[in-house]
Amino acid sequence: VFGAGSWGTTFASVVADSGVDTIVWAREPSVAKAIQVSHQNPVYLPDRALAPSLRATHDPEAALDGVDLVVFAVPSQFLRENLRRWAPALPRSAVLVSLMKGVELGTLKRMSEVIEEVCDVPPERVAAVSGPNLAQEIAARQPAATVVACPDLRAAELVQSCCTTGYFRPYTNPDVIGTELGGAVKNVIAIAVGMAGGMGFGDNSKASLITRGLAETARLGVALGADLVTFSGLAGLGDLVATCSSPLSRNRTVGEKLGLGHSLQEIQGSMRMIAEGVKSSESILELARTHGVEMPITEHVVAVVHDGMPVTDAVSGLMSRELKAEVQHP
Amino acid sequence: VFGAGSWGTTFASVVADSGVDTIVWAREPSVAKAIQVSHQNPVYLPDRALAPSLRATHDPEAALDGVDLVVFAVPSQFLRENLRRWAPALPRSAVLVSLMKGVELGTLKRMSEVIEEVCDVPPERVAAVSGPNLAQEIAARQPAATVVACPDLRAAELVQSCCTTGYFRPYTNPDVIGTELGGAVKNVIAIAVGMAGGMGFGDNSKASLITRGLAETARLGVALGADLVTFSGLAGLGDLVATCSSPLSRNRTVGEKLGLGHSLQEIQGSMRMIAEGVKSSESILELARTHGVEMPITEHVVAVVHDGMPVTDAVSGLMSRELKAEVQHP
């Protein structure tokens, strides 16, 4: 597992708990050492006991030696440059798995597409894992489910078998596009829901934003070739609701602070971890425009986060827009 | 508006705020008097200032005199016996509106069907209003949206025009079946989500229950002739998420207390208001069985609430069942 942030570390611990020999690569040597020696990640996952069998290293080549499965969990915008360094040492037959939830700025590629491109592997060798998976809860070994998406069923089943434990249940789905987009766009919607909460709006408003947010996610997905059904599932609705409900969500937290009137600079200065939605909002909006898809919530998030729109204007803009879409009479 | 519980009172105040002459009928004379005189409902909606123009009465005939629109907001299981008394005085041309979210025990009828039957009116004269509408928030005049469902567009638009305010936005939809079922089943799912919360499960588990809960609601709806799209909208997903997220939800609260190990008798003894899902869970399950639809979450809620299944068995039963439904590879 490449990446020892909260989700990378947690997923590695799940795989180790499933009985598979697992090693995690950490960018920071001190983090690798803490995991290896004391089975903890004090920086990104404090107070959680990791699987005792989980090993860790700071050396990418040691991490890749003889593995059947390589999992990537680095910040989305840094995947490409990291991959370029790792690709030469990747075992030729390994299945590659993305835990990342973003869309690359500039290229507008999903993470599985970046992996395919940089590592020069076919889509059948690349899987995406996504679902209602707040890392803190899974690290506490609370029950959760997820989606393992890959066009090749056997690759999906290999990944599934490597992360099935008593508390973690992965389900396969052939739809990588829908699974990845559900995960990426939900971070943007969570920022919007956070903004509404920060401004003092209650659960009616938040539920309306979630409803309309899933609708715009699905619209984009279908335009890109995803299966509509995926958005009603764990990687769509499930992940969106978990993220928008949880005080543990970084994206929701960023939104809340914006809603309270803080600037993005102040907020990012105070957070150790990266809120993926901040960057991805721009690439997702560009993707939507390229495909002629309307995404009003994403548009307003980009306007606030990147273009200085006052958060009050955004929320009132959304409240008056968001409701066009109920069913027409015949 | 017939019924001065929290939602009936709030909706009446919305209609009055929209500029329409409005009178609310309260079962308890003291409640009618408080609304009429001090523009408050101290029993069911304490600390909220109602529209100053809202009138109230304890006399059903006074409430029905010359009205164009009659709104019903009484507990679902008491609608039929109340309607029998009111029906003779109903103005012949009035549009009848249901705010209720339940399915009648025994007959398995939705509230609009009960109204049609007892009042002997065609479906074109009966509308259902449902959405992410926590009464407390709307009574505080926070922004919210809702669905006005009626097969007749003009009747739907009449209702819509009578409850549109700066903070409340109704959208029309021809699908009464889906709108009513979304509202009714969400109370049952909220009990399940509450149970999981009461047992200490986090947002991943709750989001999975919401996801699978909406799926089983939609399955039942489609079997009964509803439009699948309604369940992705405000009266489906929106209402479900609002109810399951809010500490104000009575159904979620009942579930939480069950999850903490209290008995239904204890819980009902301590609540002034009725949690609709307790009764409706039985009629919804019977409806599902009649139509051959699988509803595992509803089944487990009924087992705990009515048949004494230990809540731990139910939640572990659900956690192992709930995840069959992701997409099959072709």
PDB file of N, CA and C in Angstrom, chain A residues 6-7 10 45 48 101 131-146 168 186-187 238-252, chain B residues 202-207:
ATOM      1  N   SER A   6      -4.443   8.686   6.503  1.00  0.00           N
ATOM      2  CA  SER A   6      -5.381   7.949   7.351  1.00  0.00           C
ATOM      3  C   SER A   6      -6.044   6.793   6.593  1.00  0.00           C
ATOM      4  N   TRP A   7      -6.449   7.009   5.350  1.00  0.00           N
ATOM      5  CA  TRP A   7      -7.147   5.939   4.631  1.00  0.00           C
ATOM      6  C   TRP A   7      -6.170   4.879   4.136  1.00  0.00           C
ATOM      7  N   THR A  10      -5.266   2.779   7.117  1.00  0.00           N
ATOM      8  CA  THR A  10      -6.402   1.964   7.550  1.00  0.00           C
ATOM      9  C   THR A  10      -6.626   0.794   6.599  1.00  0.00           C
ATOM     10  N   LEU A  45      -3.306   8.832  12.124  1.00  0.00           N
ATOM     11  CA  LEU A  45      -4.368   7.972  12.652  1.00  0.00           C
ATOM     12  C   LEU A  45      -4.106   7.715  14.143  1.00  0.00           C
ATOM     13  N   ARG A  48      -5.175   4.607  17.172  1.00  0.00           N
ATOM     14  CA  ARG A  48      -5.770   3.405  16.609  1.00  0.00           C
ATOM     15  C   ARG A  48      -4.707   2.311  16.563  1.00  0.00           C
ATOM     16  N   LYS A 101      -9.650   9.601  -4.449  1.00  0.00           N
ATOM     17  CA  LYS A 101     -10.939  10.159  -4.847  1.00  0.00           C
ATOM     18  C   LYS A 101     -10.726  11.559  -5.391  1.00  0.00           C
ATOM     19  N   GLY A 131     -16.400   3.741  -1.152  1.00  0.00           N
ATOM     20  CA  GLY A 131     -17.654   3.468  -0.457  1.00  0.00           C
ATOM     21  C   GLY A 131     -17.759   4.346   0.773  1.00  0.00           C
ATOM     22  N   PRO A 132     -18.770   4.096   1.605  1.00  0.00           N
ATOM     23  CA  PRO A 132     -18.916   4.875   2.844  1.00  0.00           C
ATOM     24  C   PRO A 132     -17.862   4.417   3.850  1.00  0.00           C
ATOM     25  N   ASN A 133     -16.669   4.957   3.709  1.00  0.00           N
ATOM     26  CA  ASN A 133     -15.501   4.404   4.402  1.00  0.00           C
ATOM     27  C   ASN A 133     -14.732   5.476   5.140  1.00  0.00           C
ATOM     28  N   LEU A 134     -15.327   6.032   6.183  1.00  0.00           N
ATOM     29  CA  LEU A 134     -14.598   6.972   7.028  1.00  0.00           C
ATOM     30  C   LEU A 134     -13.493   6.192   7.725  1.00  0.00           C
ATOM     31  N   ALA A 135     -12.251   6.613   7.486  1.00  0.00           N
ATOM     32  CA  ALA A 135     -11.101   5.825   7.930  1.00  0.00           C
ATOM     33  C   ALA A 135     -11.110   5.600   9.443  1.00  0.00           C
ATOM     34  N   GLN A 136     -11.427   6.629  10.185  1.00  0.00           N
ATOM     35  CA  GLN A 136     -11.378   6.510  11.650  1.00  0.00           C
ATOM     36  C   GLN A 136     -12.274   5.372  12.156  1.00  0.00           C
ATOM     37  N   GLU A 137     -13.438   5.255  11.559  1.00  0.00           N
ATOM     38  CA  GLU A 137     -14.368   4.217  12.024  1.00  0.00           C
ATOM     39  C   GLU A 137     -13.879   2.823  11.649  1.00  0.00           C
ATOM     40  N   ILE A 138     -13.339   2.704  10.440  1.00  0.00           N
ATOM     41  CA  ILE A 138     -12.856   1.385  10.014  1.00  0.00           C
ATOM     42  C   ILE A 138     -11.614   1.014  10.821  1.00  0.00           C
ATOM     43  N   ALA A 139     -10.778   2.011  11.105  1.00  0.00           N
ATOM     44  CA  ALA A 139      -9.597   1.746  11.931  1.00  0.00           C
ATOM     45  C   ALA A 139     -10.010   1.283  13.325  1.00  0.00           C
ATOM     46  N   ALA A 140     -11.198   1.700  13.764  1.00  0.00           N
ATOM     47  CA  ALA A 140     -11.731   1.214  15.048  1.00  0.00           C
ATOM     48  C   ALA A 140     -12.447  -0.124  14.872  1.00  0.00           C
ATOM     49  N   ARG A 141     -12.363  -0.664  13.662  1.00  0.00           N
ATOM     50  CA  ARG A 141     -12.951  -1.963  13.309  1.00  0.00           C
ATOM     51  C   ARG A 141     -14.462  -1.995  13.504  1.00  0.00           C
ATOM     52  N   GLN A 142     -15.099  -0.862  13.194  1.00  0.00           N
ATOM     53  CA  GLN A 142     -16.557  -0.837  13.111  1.00  0.00           C
ATOM     54  C   GLN A 142     -16.974  -1.382  11.748  1.00  0.00           C
ATOM     55  N   PRO A 143     -18.162  -2.003  11.650  1.00  0.00           N
ATOM     56  CA  PRO A 143     -18.552  -2.609  10.386  1.00  0.00           C
ATOM     57  C   PRO A 143     -18.728  -1.581   9.268  1.00  0.00           C
ATOM     58  N   ALA A 144     -18.241  -1.916   8.091  1.00  0.00           N
ATOM     59  CA  ALA A 144     -18.416  -1.055   6.918  1.00  0.00           C
ATOM     60  C   ALA A 144     -18.362  -1.915   5.669  1.00  0.00           C
ATOM     61  N   ALA A 145     -18.904  -1.356   4.596  1.00  0.00           N
ATOM     62  CA  ALA A 145     -18.905  -2.047   3.315  1.00  0.00           C
ATOM     63  C   ALA A 145     -18.325  -1.124   2.270  1.00  0.00           C
ATOM     64  N   THR A 146     -17.879  -1.709   1.169  1.00  0.00           N
ATOM     65  CA  THR A 146     -17.298  -0.874   0.122  1.00  0.00           C
ATOM     66  C   THR A 146     -17.512  -1.522  -1.232  1.00  0.00           C
ATOM     67  N   PHE A 168     -15.208  -5.630   7.528  1.00  0.00           N
ATOM     68  CA  PHE A 168     -15.102  -4.900   6.259  1.00  0.00           C
ATOM     69  C   PHE A 168     -15.554  -5.797   5.126  1.00  0.00           C
ATOM     70  N   LYS A 186     -18.354  13.565  -4.431  1.00  0.00           N
ATOM     71  CA  LYS A 186     -18.910  13.689  -3.074  1.00  0.00           C
ATOM     72  C   LYS A 186     -18.075  14.623  -2.201  1.00  0.00           C
ATOM     73  N   ASN A 187     -16.777  14.721  -2.466  1.00  0.00           N
ATOM     74  CA  ASN A 187     -15.951  15.648  -1.682  1.00  0.00           C
ATOM     75  C   ASN A 187     -16.366  17.097  -1.931  1.00  0.00           C
ATOM     76  N   GLY A 238     -24.101   6.052  -0.708  1.00  0.00           N
ATOM     77  CA  GLY A 238     -23.533   5.653   0.584  1.00  0.00           C
ATOM     78  C   GLY A 238     -22.368   6.527   1.002  1.00  0.00           C
ATOM     79  N   ASP A 239     -21.416   6.685   0.108  1.00  0.00           N
ATOM     80  CA  ASP A 239     -20.234   7.487   0.411  1.00  0.00           C
ATOM     81  C   ASP A 239     -20.623   8.950   0.631  1.00  0.00           C
ATOM     82  N   LEU A 240     -21.516   9.463  -0.195  1.00  0.00           N
ATOM     83  CA  LEU A 240     -21.953  10.860  -0.078  1.00  0.00           C
ATOM     84  C   LEU A 240     -22.577  11.130   1.291  1.00  0.00           C
ATOM     85  N   VAL A 241     -23.474  10.241   1.701  1.00  0.00           N
ATOM     86  CA  VAL A 241     -24.161  10.448   2.982  1.00  0.00           C
ATOM     87  C   VAL A 241     -23.173  10.328   4.147  1.00  0.00           C
ATOM     88  N   ALA A 242     -22.292   9.336   4.087  1.00  0.00           N
ATOM     89  CA  ALA A 242     -21.324   9.176   5.186  1.00  0.00           C
ATOM     90  C   ALA A 242     -20.459  10.422   5.301  1.00  0.00           C
ATOM     91  N   THR A 243     -19.952  10.894   4.178  1.00  0.00           N
ATOM     92  CA  THR A 243     -19.057  12.050   4.198  1.00  0.00           C
ATOM     93  C   THR A 243     -19.781  13.302   4.678  1.00  0.00           C
ATOM     94  N   CYS A 244     -20.992  13.492   4.184  1.00  0.00           N
ATOM     95  CA  CYS A 244     -21.724  14.708   4.546  1.00  0.00           C
ATOM     96  C   CYS A 244     -22.241  14.666   5.976  1.00  0.00           C
ATOM     97  N   SER A 245     -22.370  13.468   6.563  1.00  0.00           N
ATOM     98  CA  SER A 245     -22.880  13.365   7.932  1.00  0.00           C
ATOM     99  C   SER A 245     -21.778  13.467   8.960  1.00  0.00           C
ATOM    100  N   SER A 246     -20.565  13.172   8.548  1.00  0.00           N
ATOM    101  CA  SER A 246     -19.544  12.950   9.564  1.00  0.00           C
ATOM    102  C   SER A 246     -18.760  14.194   9.920  1.00  0.00           C
ATOM    103  N   PRO A 247     -18.648  14.457  11.204  1.00  0.00           N
ATOM    104  CA  PRO A 247     -17.739  15.522  11.640  1.00  0.00           C
ATOM    105  C   PRO A 247     -16.281  15.158  11.357  1.00  0.00           C
ATOM    106  N   LEU A 248     -16.007  13.893  10.990  1.00  0.00           N
ATOM    107  CA  LEU A 248     -14.636  13.478  10.681  1.00  0.00           C
ATOM    108  C   LEU A 248     -14.234  13.867   9.258  1.00  0.00           C
ATOM    109  N   SER A 249     -15.196  14.285   8.439  1.00  0.00           N
ATOM    110  CA  SER A 249     -14.869  14.567   7.038  1.00  0.00           C
ATOM    111  C   SER A 249     -14.101  15.877   6.886  1.00  0.00           C
ATOM    112  N   ARG A 250     -12.955  15.784   6.235  1.00  0.00           N
ATOM    113  CA  ARG A 250     -12.149  16.988   6.039  1.00  0.00           C
ATOM    114  C   ARG A 250     -12.836  17.965   5.100  1.00  0.00           C
ATOM    115  N   ASN A 251     -13.488  17.435   4.069  1.00  0.00           N
ATOM    116  CA  ASN A 251     -14.130  18.310   3.107  1.00  0.00           C
ATOM    117  C   ASN A 251     -15.301  19.059   3.739  1.00  0.00           C
ATOM    118  N   ARG A 252     -16.095  18.349   4.521  1.00  0.00           N
ATOM    119  CA  ARG A 252     -17.190  19.015   5.218  1.00  0.00           C
ATOM    120  C   ARG A 252     -16.649  20.077   6.160  1.00  0.00           C
TER     121      ARG A 252
ATOM    122  N   GLY B 202     -21.102   3.976  13.742  1.00  0.00           N
ATOM    123  CA  GLY B 202     -20.828   5.313  13.235  1.00  0.00           C
ATOM    124  C   GLY B 202     -21.475   5.596  11.894  1.00  0.00           C
ATOM    125  N   ASP B 203     -20.945   6.606  11.223  1.00  0.00           N
ATOM    126  CA  ASP B 203     -21.571   7.104  10.003  1.00  0.00           C
ATOM    127  C   ASP B 203     -21.422   6.172   8.810  1.00  0.00           C
ATOM    128  N   ASN B 204     -20.403   5.318   8.787  1.00  0.00           N
ATOM    129  CA  ASN B 204     -20.317   4.347   7.691  1.00  0.00           C
ATOM    130  C   ASN B 204     -21.524   3.407   7.734  1.00  0.00           C
ATOM    131  N   SER B 205     -21.819   2.881   8.919  1.00  0.00           N
ATOM    132  CA  SER B 205     -22.928   1.942   9.051  1.00  0.00           C
ATOM    133  C   SER B 205     -24.248   2.631   8.745  1.00  0.00           C
ATOM    134  N   LYS B 206     -24.398   3.852   9.258  1.00  0.00           N
ATOM    135  CA  LYS B 206     -25.663   4.558   9.037  1.00  0.00           C
ATOM    136  C   LYS B 206     -25.856   4.857   7.554  1.00  0.00           C
ATOM    137  N   ALA B 207     -24.776   5.257   6.888  1.00  0.00           N
ATOM    138  CA  ALA B 207     -24.879   5.557   5.455  1.00  0.00           C
ATOM    139  C   ALA B 207     -25.227   4.296   4.664  1.00  0.00           C
TER     140      ALA B 207
END
